[in-house]
Each structure stands twice: as C-alpha cells, then as structure tokens.
Amino acid sequence: MIQSDLSGDAERSRNGFLTQDQRDILRIFLRNRLSVLGLGIVVFWIVFAFIGPALAPFPPQQMDFVHKLSPPSAAHPLGTDWLGRDVLSRLLHGTSITLLIGVIPIAIAIVIGVPTGAIAGYFGGRVETLIMRTADIFLSVPALILAIAVTAALGPSLVNAMIAVSVVWWPWYTRLIHSQALSLSKRVFVEAAIGLGASHRAIIIRHLLPNMASSIFVRGSLDLGFAVLTMAGLGFIGMGAQAPSPEWGLAVSLGRRFMPEFWWISVFPGLAIFSVVLGFNLLGDGIRDAMDPEIRGR
Amino acid sequence: MRILRFLIKRLLYLIPIMIGLITITFVLMNVIPSNPVRLAIGPQASMETEERVRRQFGLDRPVWEQYILYYERMLRGDLGRSLVTRRPVVDDLQRRIPASVELAIVGMFIGVALGLALGVLSAVHRDKLIDHASRVAAISGVSIPAFFLSLLAQLILGSALALFPITGRISFEVDPPSAVTGLYLLDSLLTGNLAALRSAAHHLILPAFTLSIPILALTARLTRSGMLDVLSQDYVMNARAAAGLPERIAIYKYALKNALIATVSQIGLGFGALLNGSVLVETVFDWPGLGLYTVTAAINQDIQPIVGTTIVTGFMFVIINILTDLTYRILDPRIEV
C-alpha cells in the first residue's frame, strides 16, 4: 500500500485527535484577531439561519396596512415596509436563504470543477486542451454578465440564478485542480502507484484528491463571500429570488423605491449582506493564511 | 520581437475564445426550454408574426444550419434587434459603450490612485494603526455589495447632504456636448463647453467613486504586499538600517516600482470586478451604459441585447487582459513569454 499522506498517524495518537500540522494551522488561525472576528460573524449568522424564524416577532408575509412604512420602533425594531411587513422578521426569515444560495453554487462548482480539473491535469493531451480551453471561454466574460445572460435565458428564478452562478464559477476550480494535478502527478508516490499498476481511477481518487483537499477548502472558503455577493446582486436586479421571498438582495432592491424617506427598508438588509460577506471574507483570508505554507509565518 | 510574438499568439487565441462565446450564446438561445422566437418578438406579437420571424431567422431549418447562419450574422456585425428600444442592438451598444467606458476609466483611475496611496502608507507603517485600518478598509471594500454602496452614497452624499446629483449623466438643463468620442468629459473639453463639463463631472463623481472601491481595495492590498516583498529582503533591510532620509525615500521608491509591476499583473482581475460592478452601479445611478442596458434587457426577457452585450463585453475583457499582460511583460522583462 502506498502512503500518499505523509503527515503521520503516529502523531495523532500521541496528541489527542489533531495532528501536529492541524494544531499549527489552528494556532495560526486563532492568533489573528480579524480571522476570529470573521469566524464569529459567520457563526452568528449560521445560528440565526436556524433559530431566526423562531425568534422573528411576526410572520414574514404578515401585512399591516395601518402601520405601513413606519420607522424603527419598539414594536418594529427595524421598521416596516410598504405593505406593513416587519423588516426584522423578514430579515431573520431571509438569513437561511441568503446563506444557502451562496453555498450551493460553490458546492456545485466544486463538484464540476474538481473532476474536470483532475482529469485534465492527470491525463493531459487532447482531453486537457479541450477542458482547459472550454474553461477559458467561460472565464472570458465577467462573471455577473454571463450569470445574467444564463439566468435571463433560463427565466429569472432563484434556482436558475444558482445554476447560472455555478456555470460561471466551475472553471476557477478546474484551473486550480488542473495545476495541482499536473504537479502532483509528477511526484514519486504517484509515479510509484502507476508503476505498481494502479488504475487511473484509483490514482485520481486515492492519491490526487486527498492531497488537493486543503486547497479546495481554502479556495472554497475564499469564494463564499463573492458567491453571496453575486447572488445578492442577481436578486437586486430581479434575476434571482422573486417576490415575496425575503431574500436580502431582493429586499434592498424593492425598498429602493421608497428611498430616501423610508431608508430602513433597504438599509438593514444591505447591512446584513455586507456583514455576512465581510465575515466570509475575513474567515477565508484567515483560513488561507493559516493553511498556505508559503504565506505562513509572514 | 519577443513581445510581438507574444502579442500575435494572444491575438490568435482570441479566435477560439470568440468561437466559444458565440457557441455558448447560441446554446443559451436555442437549447434552453424556452421559445427563442417568442423571446425575440415579445409576448404581444401574433402567431403569424411568429411564423414569419421563424422563417426569416431560418429557425425552421436544422440546428446545425442555424448555427452556421448565426455565425454569418455575427460576422456581418448583426446582433439582432432590441424589443425594448426597437433599434438594432449594434446601434444601442454604440450609444452606450462610451458612457460605460467613461465611468470605467474614471473609476479605475480613482481606485488605482487611492489604492496606491493607501498601500504605500500601509507598507511604510507596517503593523501600525494606519496599516491595520487600511487593511480593514480594504477587506470591507471588497465585501460591501456595489448596489448597497451606491444606495448609501445616494442616501448620504446625494439626498441628505445634497452634494451631488443622484442619477443620470448630465443635468437636464444642460445640453450634452456635441459627440466626438461620446465621452462627455473629453467632448466638452474639446468643444470648450464648460457648462457641460461641470455638469458631467458633477454627475460622474458618485458613481465613479462607488465603482472604484473594489479596485481601490485590490490595489491597496497588492501594493502593500509587493512593497513588503522588497522591504523584507535582507539586503534592503541592511541598507535601510544604515540609510539617511534621502536614501530611505530612494528605497521606498524602488520598492514601489516593484509593487507597481505586481499590481499591473493583477489589474485584469480589477477590470473584471469593474465590469461586474458597473452593472449594479449603473442600475442604481440610472447611468445609460452597457450595464443598465443589460439589466433592462434581462428584466424584459429581451434576449438579443443580452447576447450582444455578452459577446461584446467578453471581447473587450479579453482585449483588456491582453493589454495588461503586454504592459506587464514590457515592465518586467524577466517574465517568460
């Protein structure tokens, strides 16, 4: 059996369940206050995604025309919108949607990008040219514009917007995995496995993928913030979530008609998007700094 | 010679990219489970019109023939007709590209200038308060949604403080400058129209500043790390320790030059962010450019303009990337072609 993961199991048994490497990563991560802040913000919103609907003082679609467009008050801490719906309740109900629609397209992009990149890098030749040139074409249009085109063609909806963002995002993972697979397949343990007659499938799954997991994880965490931003942007221009969804990008967009007098309808969901993205970006930067050996220690 | 060979290679590479883009847009228009003719003529048109348009565009023929026809159309520069404006998409694009280009150039300029300043300050005062503050500002700058920042700018600087106009490209009371380049600032300068210049500049500031924020953040980060790369090398540290003020300034200049090269190499990414941002910024500021055109078309399910802007933006983006790579190679001859 060929050992592809060189960080030993022996250390793990000596020092609890984390390896020396993992404890180093954790230590570097926790040393950076901004990374910890990012983790805190993300955990905060994930908690609210679960318990938010239960905490919300009103149902998200409950209208109250007597109290429409009322400013923040004790009864409605973040005010009400043009239908008298409680802005805070809609915000809390929209949390899980906003987080999920950021995570799902990245997950799909990884599912498409990793195998295509691994195949391109490992086999090379014509397959590589075909896959990588296709990826280049998708990267030749700015992400949001291509995403708008795809959503418009499929018809504006939340699901189609997620499909569109996956379509524009997979090539980044293909590129990343391609370059990694290219360098890994020249390493001794992979050549040894080839020499011993292991199948291509086994080599890719057992030897290449485990060694690329950390860079997929780093890239994924860096991308989450951008994915939330892109999805919110699509929601804002009417290509994502559709009314009466409490999705935050849509909420900012619909409240725009009541600016500047009734600013709270747009401003609070806007701030919420900002804080989620900031949290993801701080967290992603922290994870990258802790896990990337080249940057580590600088 | 080396540079020329690089340029030719990259320009040739443009051909498969454009073929790919045309193919993608063809797939978007045809393989999707919607009716492209309905999308093209709108829901009000009669069945007879639908049949006529179907034949006119050759949609009654097999798909591969349509694909060839689609190429012929593209090569003729025919991007179809917009439902909303009722004009050929090419004409619409010609009107709108200058507005976007003007906004993008000014936004890029503001972003790079402020970003460089912030990055240099950060690197020179490494790990001091100003460094931390500018790093937090930079990461906030890439985290704030462009549409939300635009709204905040309108709300605070436009409405509350009434410093700037909220929407549009020029005041209604002022006639736009006669078109030379389509860039209002340049045209009003060329024609000596000071009223138009003042109004156009006044309208440009808020959207351009909003658009510049991600570029500012990116430039600041690259400048900081590019300068620190040089400043933390042993020979530079020794020189700095022994240096007086003039030598120190010289060292910082040297480090900045290094940082500039690194920044140029990444500026293509910045243009991507700029083009993405312009869609949202133009929407909020009602700026009559490509971004607003795309969004209006998308909301109205007007597929031809969307396809047109996708192809044109893709083309411009690839050209911009070639130009930045070229600049990078001229600045730094060590790079392999």
XYZ file of C-alpha atoms in Angstrom:
635
model
C 0.000 0.000 0.000
C 1.365 3.361 -0.923
C 1.246 6.079 1.649
C 0.176 9.286 -0.025
C -0.495 11.293 3.101
C 2.858 11.806 4.756
C 1.673 13.583 7.909
C 1.719 10.596 10.199
C -0.975 8.841 12.140
C 1.546 8.214 14.876
C 1.480 11.858 15.962
C -2.267 11.846 16.099
C -2.360 9.013 18.613
C 0.144 10.806 20.814
C -1.590 14.211 20.908
C -5.319 13.648 21.011
C -7.278 13.784 17.791
C -5.438 16.601 15.988
C -2.152 16.132 14.156
C 0.762 18.483 14.748
C 0.030 20.097 11.399
C -3.602 20.689 12.208
C -2.745 22.175 15.576
C -0.281 24.566 13.891
C -2.982 25.666 11.485
C -5.422 26.225 14.321
C -2.844 28.191 16.319
C -2.017 30.490 13.397
C -5.695 30.978 12.688
C -6.596 31.851 16.276
C -3.632 34.226 16.604
C -5.177 36.576 14.020
C -7.936 38.597 15.661
C -9.580 39.513 12.349
C -9.904 35.836 11.365
C -11.544 35.074 14.693
C -13.892 38.027 14.179
C -14.799 36.631 10.745
C -15.487 33.217 12.269
C -17.641 34.911 14.916
C -19.718 36.788 12.334
C -20.241 33.663 10.235
C -21.215 31.549 13.266
C -23.587 34.322 14.379
C -25.431 34.294 11.045
C -25.466 30.495 10.803
C -27.096 30.372 14.245
C -29.654 32.949 13.106
C -30.315 30.985 9.952
C -31.521 28.155 12.191
C -33.232 29.960 15.054
C -34.134 33.211 13.233
C -37.593 32.151 12.064
C -38.452 31.105 15.620
C -37.229 34.427 17.050
C -38.978 36.602 14.474
C -41.743 38.645 16.133
C -44.042 38.423 13.071
C -44.634 36.041 10.161
C -42.554 37.294 7.200
C -45.535 37.895 4.920
C -47.923 39.353 7.504
C -49.172 42.705 6.232
C -50.384 45.538 8.408
C -51.558 48.489 6.347
C -52.221 50.634 9.399
C -48.539 50.520 10.304
C -47.011 50.520 6.838
C -43.739 52.440 6.267
C -43.314 53.072 9.981
C -39.773 53.861 11.189
C -37.872 51.641 13.648
C -39.753 51.489 16.972
C -40.159 49.189 19.963
C -42.851 47.148 18.203
C -40.888 47.004 14.932
C -37.172 47.363 15.824
C -36.168 47.746 12.148
C -39.381 49.387 10.953
C -41.984 48.122 8.479
C -42.122 48.123 4.678
C -44.707 49.454 2.185
C -47.060 46.578 2.986
C -46.595 46.962 6.727
C -44.459 43.823 6.921
C -41.932 43.730 9.765
C -38.415 44.337 8.333
C -36.677 42.473 11.177
C -38.879 39.395 10.758
C -38.242 39.316 7.033
C -34.524 39.724 7.641
C -34.487 36.781 10.057
C -36.508 34.621 7.694
C -34.213 35.571 4.811
C -30.992 34.571 6.588
C -31.062 30.886 5.694
C -31.952 31.638 2.050
C -29.131 34.148 1.683
C -26.537 31.791 3.185
C -27.733 28.719 1.294
C -27.823 30.364 -2.107
C -24.209 31.411 -1.547
C -23.037 27.944 -0.517
C -24.916 25.824 -3.068
C -23.415 27.341 -6.274
C -19.903 26.960 -4.851
C -20.621 23.339 -3.952
C -21.872 22.672 -7.490
C -18.872 24.485 -8.974
C -16.557 22.254 -6.916
C -18.415 19.117 -7.993
C -17.940 20.096 -11.662
C -14.539 21.746 -11.404
C -12.648 19.141 -9.388
C -13.167 16.104 -11.638
C -12.668 18.085 -14.849
C -9.505 19.702 -13.477
C -8.133 16.407 -12.163
C -8.800 14.639 -15.477
C -7.217 17.481 -17.459
C -4.118 17.618 -15.275
C -3.637 13.873 -14.924
C -4.253 12.683 -18.472
C -3.000 15.734 -20.364
C -3.106 15.706 -24.162
C -6.267 16.440 -26.081
C -8.591 15.967 -23.131
C -6.607 18.601 -21.283
C -6.739 21.046 -24.193
C -10.468 20.543 -24.617
C -11.300 21.003 -20.927
C -8.972 23.922 -20.286
C -9.928 25.860 -23.414
C -13.598 25.440 -22.528
C -12.843 26.774 -19.062
C -11.050 29.770 -20.624
C -14.117 30.629 -22.684
C -16.328 30.736 -19.607
C -13.781 32.954 -17.878
C -13.631 35.365 -20.814
C -16.861 37.098 -19.782
C -17.132 38.934 -16.438
C -18.983 36.649 -14.023
C -22.045 38.771 -13.328
C -22.730 39.491 -17.009
C -22.539 35.819 -18.003
C -24.674 34.929 -14.984
C -27.301 37.465 -16.093
C -27.269 36.027 -19.615
C -27.713 32.463 -18.358
C -30.460 33.417 -15.899
C -32.288 35.513 -18.474
C -32.235 32.627 -20.930
C -33.463 30.088 -18.380
C -36.000 32.516 -16.913
C -35.439 34.556 -13.750
C -35.776 32.491 -10.578
C -33.705 31.626 -7.541
C -32.883 28.127 -8.804
C -31.874 29.395 -12.246
C -29.708 32.086 -10.684
C -27.888 29.400 -8.694
C -27.434 27.342 -11.853
C -26.061 30.438 -13.583
C -23.560 31.182 -10.826
C -22.370 27.548 -10.869
C -21.971 27.801 -14.629
C -19.707 30.843 -14.321
C -17.792 29.525 -11.316
C -16.701 25.950 -12.120
C -13.775 26.985 -14.395
C -11.938 28.546 -11.424
C -11.891 25.144 -9.706
C -10.959 23.394 -12.932
C -7.949 25.710 -13.253
C -6.914 25.298 -9.642
C -7.186 21.493 -9.641
C -5.615 21.226 -13.094
C -2.418 22.923 -11.986
C -2.298 20.901 -8.770
C -2.943 17.603 -10.517
C -0.250 18.489 -13.022
C 2.424 18.911 -10.365
C 1.212 16.070 -8.139
C 1.257 13.526 -10.942
C 5.000 14.036 -11.273
C 5.558 13.248 -7.582
C 7.199 9.985 -6.545
C 4.229 8.436 -4.787
C 2.016 8.866 -7.838
C 4.670 7.523 -10.191
C 5.150 4.600 -7.850
C 1.431 3.872 -7.893
C 1.455 3.989 -11.685
C 4.447 1.661 -11.695
C 2.632 -0.782 -9.442
C -0.215 -0.891 -11.923
C -2.879 1.055 -10.034
C -5.825 2.106 -12.208
C -6.179 5.739 -13.276
C -9.368 5.982 -11.290
C -7.695 4.722 -8.141
C -4.773 7.098 -8.562
C -7.010 10.122 -9.020
C -9.344 9.237 -6.164
C -6.868 7.776 -3.673
C -3.723 9.784 -4.321
C -4.520 13.047 -6.088
C -7.769 14.146 -4.449
C -6.710 13.708 -0.798
C -3.698 15.896 -1.473
C -5.769 18.615 -3.081
C -8.435 18.740 -0.394
C -6.846 21.586 1.538
C -6.508 23.899 -1.460
C -10.108 23.173 -2.479
C -11.130 24.042 1.064
C -9.114 27.292 1.063
C -10.409 28.386 -2.315
C -13.971 27.463 -1.381
C -13.879 29.491 1.801
C -12.429 32.489 -0.072
C -15.188 32.185 -2.682
C -18.172 32.045 -0.339
C -18.265 35.804 0.193
C -18.127 36.505 -3.537
C -20.859 33.957 -4.176
C -23.150 35.618 -1.630
C -22.382 38.983 -3.257
C -23.093 37.679 -6.749
C -26.351 36.029 -5.732
C -27.453 39.156 -3.866
C -26.573 41.195 -6.957
C -28.714 38.927 -9.119
C -31.518 39.249 -6.580
C -31.118 43.014 -6.630
C -31.572 43.317 -10.383
C -34.583 40.996 -10.297
C -32.836 37.936 -11.761
C -32.657 35.930 -8.528
C -35.203 35.444 -5.788
C -38.682 36.659 -6.735
C -41.192 38.478 -4.544
C -42.454 37.808 -1.921
C -39.241 35.971 -0.954
C -37.454 37.642 1.996
C -34.080 37.195 0.244
C -31.885 40.164 1.172
C -30.735 41.329 -2.274
C -34.331 41.459 -3.457
C -35.317 43.256 -0.236
C -32.755 46.017 -0.866
C -33.976 46.335 -4.446
C -37.688 46.591 -3.649
C -37.103 49.085 -0.837
C -35.211 51.362 -3.219
C -38.464 52.881 -4.481
C -39.051 54.280 -1.001
C -35.656 55.908 -0.631
C -34.637 58.249 0.868
C -37.584 58.869 3.245
C -38.125 55.241 4.234
C -34.467 54.204 4.169
C -34.773 51.375 6.709
C -36.467 49.015 4.250
C -33.287 48.820 2.113
C -30.533 49.764 4.501
C -30.941 46.961 7.061
C -30.910 44.075 4.591
C -28.000 45.807 2.818
C -26.042 45.961 6.056
C -26.857 42.308 6.689
C -25.432 41.275 3.291
C -22.348 43.380 3.938
C -21.737 41.747 7.316
C -22.191 38.201 6.007
C -19.781 38.811 3.133
C -17.294 40.548 5.423
C -17.476 37.581 7.797
C -16.878 35.085 4.990
C -14.002 37.151 3.582
C -12.260 37.574 6.940
C -12.734 33.869 7.640
C -11.498 32.898 4.179
C -8.412 35.098 4.463
C -7.694 33.623 7.890
C -8.027 30.059 6.635
C -5.765 30.811 3.670
C -3.105 32.444 5.826
C -3.170 29.531 8.265
C -3.151 26.742 5.677
C -0.952 28.094 2.917
C 2.619 27.170 3.821
C 4.053 29.871 1.553
C 2.308 32.692 3.337
C 2.556 31.121 6.756
C 4.786 32.924 9.165
C 4.866 36.171 7.241
C 10.386 40.680 -31.336
C 9.620 38.607 -28.263
C 6.821 40.982 -27.335
C 5.484 40.934 -30.881
C 5.406 37.147 -30.928
C 3.549 37.175 -27.624
C 1.032 39.663 -28.973
C 0.365 37.653 -32.134
C -0.027 34.461 -30.132
C -2.542 36.059 -27.800
C -4.481 37.703 -30.601
C -4.721 34.392 -32.463
C -6.013 32.877 -29.262
C -8.859 35.372 -29.429
C -10.339 33.366 -32.327
C -11.180 30.161 -30.388
C -12.438 32.296 -27.497
C -14.858 34.163 -29.747
C -15.971 30.915 -31.414
C -16.609 29.539 -27.937
C -18.536 32.612 -26.840
C -20.696 32.563 -29.947
C -21.361 28.879 -29.328
C -22.335 29.482 -25.697
C -24.746 32.250 -26.633
C -26.168 30.088 -29.408
C -26.794 27.308 -26.901
C -28.374 29.802 -24.494
C -30.767 30.974 -27.173
C -31.648 27.600 -28.654
C -31.194 24.582 -26.456
C -32.930 26.054 -23.440
C -36.550 25.045 -22.962
C -37.921 28.411 -23.967
C -39.176 29.696 -27.300
C -36.474 31.932 -28.787
C -38.851 33.487 -31.308
C -41.315 34.410 -28.562
C -38.431 35.859 -26.596
C -37.295 37.790 -29.641
C -40.656 39.242 -30.711
C -42.290 39.607 -27.299
C -45.487 38.199 -25.876
C -47.838 40.611 -27.700
C -46.913 39.599 -31.248
C -49.344 37.461 -33.267
C -48.879 33.840 -34.363
C -48.401 34.975 -37.973
C -45.537 37.235 -36.945
C -44.028 34.352 -35.019
C -44.166 32.116 -38.087
C -42.710 34.829 -40.309
C -39.840 35.616 -37.933
C -39.186 31.894 -37.525
C -38.646 31.588 -41.263
C -36.796 34.899 -41.520
C -34.206 33.741 -38.995
C -34.048 30.277 -40.514
C -35.383 28.693 -37.343
C -37.385 26.183 -39.365
C -34.124 24.638 -40.525
C -31.998 22.019 -38.725
C -29.978 23.216 -35.734
C -26.573 22.898 -37.395
C -27.727 25.091 -40.286
C -28.988 27.647 -37.792
C -25.594 27.536 -36.105
C -23.888 28.397 -39.392
C -26.449 31.165 -40.050
C -25.777 32.519 -36.577
C -22.054 32.827 -37.444
C -22.874 34.596 -40.685
C -24.992 37.094 -38.736
C -22.219 37.664 -36.201
C -19.610 38.151 -38.926
C -21.861 40.715 -40.588
C -21.993 42.502 -37.241
C -25.699 41.821 -36.891
C -26.564 41.319 -33.227
C -30.317 41.386 -33.727
C -32.845 43.938 -32.575
C -33.909 45.005 -29.108
C -37.555 44.633 -28.123
C -37.396 47.474 -25.665
C -35.628 50.148 -27.712
C -36.830 48.751 -31.077
C -33.407 49.523 -32.535
C -30.636 47.219 -33.761
C -28.555 46.059 -30.791
C -25.378 47.267 -32.510
C -26.734 50.843 -32.605
C -27.729 50.669 -28.945
C -24.304 49.379 -27.990
C -22.584 52.169 -29.913
C -24.534 54.743 -27.925
C -23.990 53.089 -24.593
C -20.392 51.905 -24.700
C -18.925 55.436 -24.334
C -20.964 56.039 -21.153
C -19.643 52.838 -19.610
C -16.102 53.436 -20.807
C -16.062 56.936 -19.321
C -17.350 55.650 -15.979
C -14.899 52.747 -16.001
C -11.846 54.860 -16.851
C -12.564 57.421 -14.151
C -13.440 54.678 -11.648
C -10.256 52.800 -12.467
C -8.192 55.956 -12.135
C -9.669 56.878 -8.740
C -9.321 53.311 -7.488
C -5.709 52.856 -8.566
C -4.608 56.297 -7.320
C -6.200 55.980 -3.880
C -5.264 52.304 -3.642
C -1.603 53.031 -4.338
C -1.570 55.756 -1.695
C -3.205 53.515 0.870
C -0.946 50.572 0.007
C 2.229 52.655 0.341
C 1.084 54.070 3.682
C 0.322 50.552 4.883
C 3.702 49.164 3.838
C 5.720 52.064 5.224
C 3.881 51.944 8.546
C 3.650 48.173 8.688
C 1.689 46.793 11.673
C 0.946 50.300 12.917
C -2.580 51.590 13.383
C -2.751 53.045 9.883
C -1.773 49.672 8.401
C -4.479 47.832 10.331
C -7.069 50.467 9.496
C -6.307 50.396 5.781
C -6.372 46.584 5.694
C -9.775 46.554 7.381
C -10.949 49.232 4.935
C -9.663 47.150 2.021
C -11.458 43.990 3.068
C -14.631 45.978 3.755
C -14.321 47.481 0.291
C -14.487 44.066 -1.390
C -17.246 42.897 0.956
C -19.800 45.662 0.527
C -22.303 44.968 -2.267
C -21.813 47.521 -5.066
C -25.562 48.180 -5.220
C -25.733 48.817 -1.481
C -22.738 51.164 -1.530
C -24.369 53.027 -4.407
C -27.577 53.395 -2.407
C -25.682 54.604 0.655
C -23.801 57.141 -1.463
C -27.088 58.397 -2.895
C -28.706 58.473 0.524
C -25.927 60.271 2.385
C -23.998 62.338 -0.172
C -26.851 62.781 -2.639
C -30.004 63.233 -0.554
C -29.045 64.126 3.000
C -26.082 66.400 2.258
C -27.259 67.286 -1.265
C -23.676 67.462 -2.524
C -24.153 65.510 -5.726
C -26.921 64.704 -8.213
C -28.399 61.256 -7.611
C -28.975 59.901 -11.104
C -28.108 60.441 -14.743
C -25.088 61.503 -16.723
C -25.699 65.228 -17.158
C -28.212 67.793 -15.918
C -31.449 68.213 -17.897
C -30.841 71.959 -18.113
C -27.506 71.440 -19.852
C -27.220 70.187 -23.409
C -24.813 67.277 -23.721
C -21.597 68.223 -25.545
C -21.601 67.533 -29.274
C -20.407 63.978 -29.745
C -16.803 63.486 -30.792
C -15.789 60.484 -28.732
C -19.022 60.024 -26.772
C -17.090 60.612 -23.537
C -18.781 63.677 -22.046
C -15.745 64.937 -20.151
C -13.492 64.726 -23.173
C -16.082 66.056 -25.616
C -16.942 69.078 -23.502
C -13.234 69.859 -23.147
C -12.679 69.504 -26.882
C -15.621 71.746 -27.730
C -14.867 74.208 -24.916
C -18.292 73.658 -23.377
C -17.605 74.464 -19.721
C -21.210 74.204 -18.523
C -21.415 70.667 -19.863
C -18.022 69.814 -18.392
C -19.067 70.974 -14.929
C -22.379 69.147 -15.011
C -20.907 65.937 -16.435
C -18.097 65.863 -13.869
C -20.567 66.549 -11.076
C -22.736 63.635 -12.181
C -19.755 61.341 -12.645
C -18.217 61.624 -9.169
C -20.600 59.464 -7.109
C -20.927 56.506 -9.484
C -17.223 56.554 -10.367
C -16.212 56.643 -6.725
C -18.582 53.796 -5.854
C -17.288 51.773 -8.768
C -13.679 52.401 -7.742
C -13.973 50.846 -4.270
C -13.141 47.212 -5.170
C -10.230 48.407 -7.359
C -9.048 50.585 -4.511
C -9.117 47.601 -2.158
C -7.332 45.301 -4.620
C -4.637 47.867 -5.466
C -4.011 48.684 -1.815
C -3.518 45.020 -0.962
C -1.222 44.306 -3.921
C 0.826 47.451 -3.375
C 1.289 46.670 0.292
C 2.422 43.083 -0.241
C 4.519 43.999 -3.285
C 6.409 46.651 -1.315
C 6.817 44.409 1.723
C 8.308 41.694 -0.504
C 11.155 44.057 -1.313
C 11.438 45.769 2.057
C 11.756 42.465 3.924
C 14.700 41.222 1.852
C 17.958 41.125 3.796
C 19.990 43.457 1.627
C 17.237 46.046 1.639
C 16.818 45.805 5.404
C 20.547 46.348 5.886
C 20.521 49.300 3.524
C 17.535 50.776 5.337
C 19.200 50.442 8.709
C 22.224 52.414 7.522
C 20.321 54.913 5.422
C 19.556 58.556 5.988
C 16.264 60.081 4.907
C 17.060 60.606 1.194
C 18.303 57.041 0.836
C 15.210 55.783 2.600
C 12.994 57.572 0.139
C 15.011 56.022 -2.671
C 14.470 52.574 -1.162
C 10.743 53.154 -0.886
C 10.684 54.283 -4.495
C 12.470 51.102 -5.521
C 10.007 49.011 -3.518
C 7.070 50.891 -5.012
C 8.309 50.186 -8.531
C 8.365 46.515 -7.707
C 4.889 46.743 -6.241
C 3.583 48.528 -9.330
C 4.666 45.653 -11.552
C 2.836 43.171 -9.329
C -0.221 45.411 -9.371
C -0.275 45.698 -13.154
C -0.184 41.907 -13.462
C -3.424 41.687 -11.497
C -5.225 44.678 -12.941
C -7.079 42.423 -15.399
C -8.862 40.979 -12.361
C -9.654 44.531 -11.370
C -11.268 45.185 -14.732
C -13.406 42.100 -14.243
C -14.562 43.465 -10.889
C -15.151 46.835 -12.537
C -17.342 45.374 -15.291
C -19.323 43.333 -12.753
C -19.700 46.355 -10.512
C -20.750 48.628 -13.365
C -23.866 46.501 -13.948
C -25.059 47.263 -10.415
C -23.731 50.816 -10.118
C -25.265 51.852 -13.452
C -28.586 50.342 -12.371
C -28.713 52.374 -9.168
C -27.433 55.630 -10.663
C -29.532 55.277 -13.811
C -26.319 55.630 -15.818
C -27.074 54.986 -19.505
C -24.276 52.469 -20.129
C -23.879 48.786 -21.004
C -24.691 47.552 -17.508
C -28.058 49.285 -17.299
C -28.784 48.156 -20.860
C -28.148 44.523 -19.889
C -30.282 44.750 -16.770
C -33.187 46.421 -18.574
C -32.999 43.752 -21.265
C -32.826 40.957 -18.691
C -35.875 42.216 -16.801
C -37.826 42.415 -20.059
C -36.652 38.980 -21.233
C -35.200 40.780 -24.245
C -32.663 38.140 -25.273
C -30.881 39.755 -28.257
C -29.339 42.678 -26.340
C -28.202 40.290 -23.595
C -26.458 38.063 -26.112
C -24.998 41.143 -27.796
C -23.584 42.615 -24.590
C -22.247 39.225 -23.505
C -20.272 38.855 -26.731
C -19.089 42.477 -26.813
C -18.123 42.543 -23.124
C -16.334 39.223 -23.493
C -14.382 40.611 -26.449
C -13.461 43.813 -24.581
C -12.494 41.855 -21.467
C -10.160 39.562 -23.413
C -8.552 42.551 -25.171
C -8.064 44.332 -21.839
C -6.419 41.226 -20.437
C -4.085 41.003 -23.415
C -3.158 44.672 -22.968
C -2.441 44.304 -19.254
C -0.351 41.180 -19.862
C 1.518 43.086 -22.541
C 2.198 46.035 -20.231
C 3.331 43.635 -17.556
C 5.809 41.990 -19.910
C 7.175 45.311 -21.080
C 7.621 46.476 -17.486
C 9.187 43.260 -16.307
C 11.382 41.626 -18.968
C 12.202 38.719 -16.672
C 8.816 37.134 -17.374
C 8.865 34.242 -19.819
C 6.608 34.591 -22.801
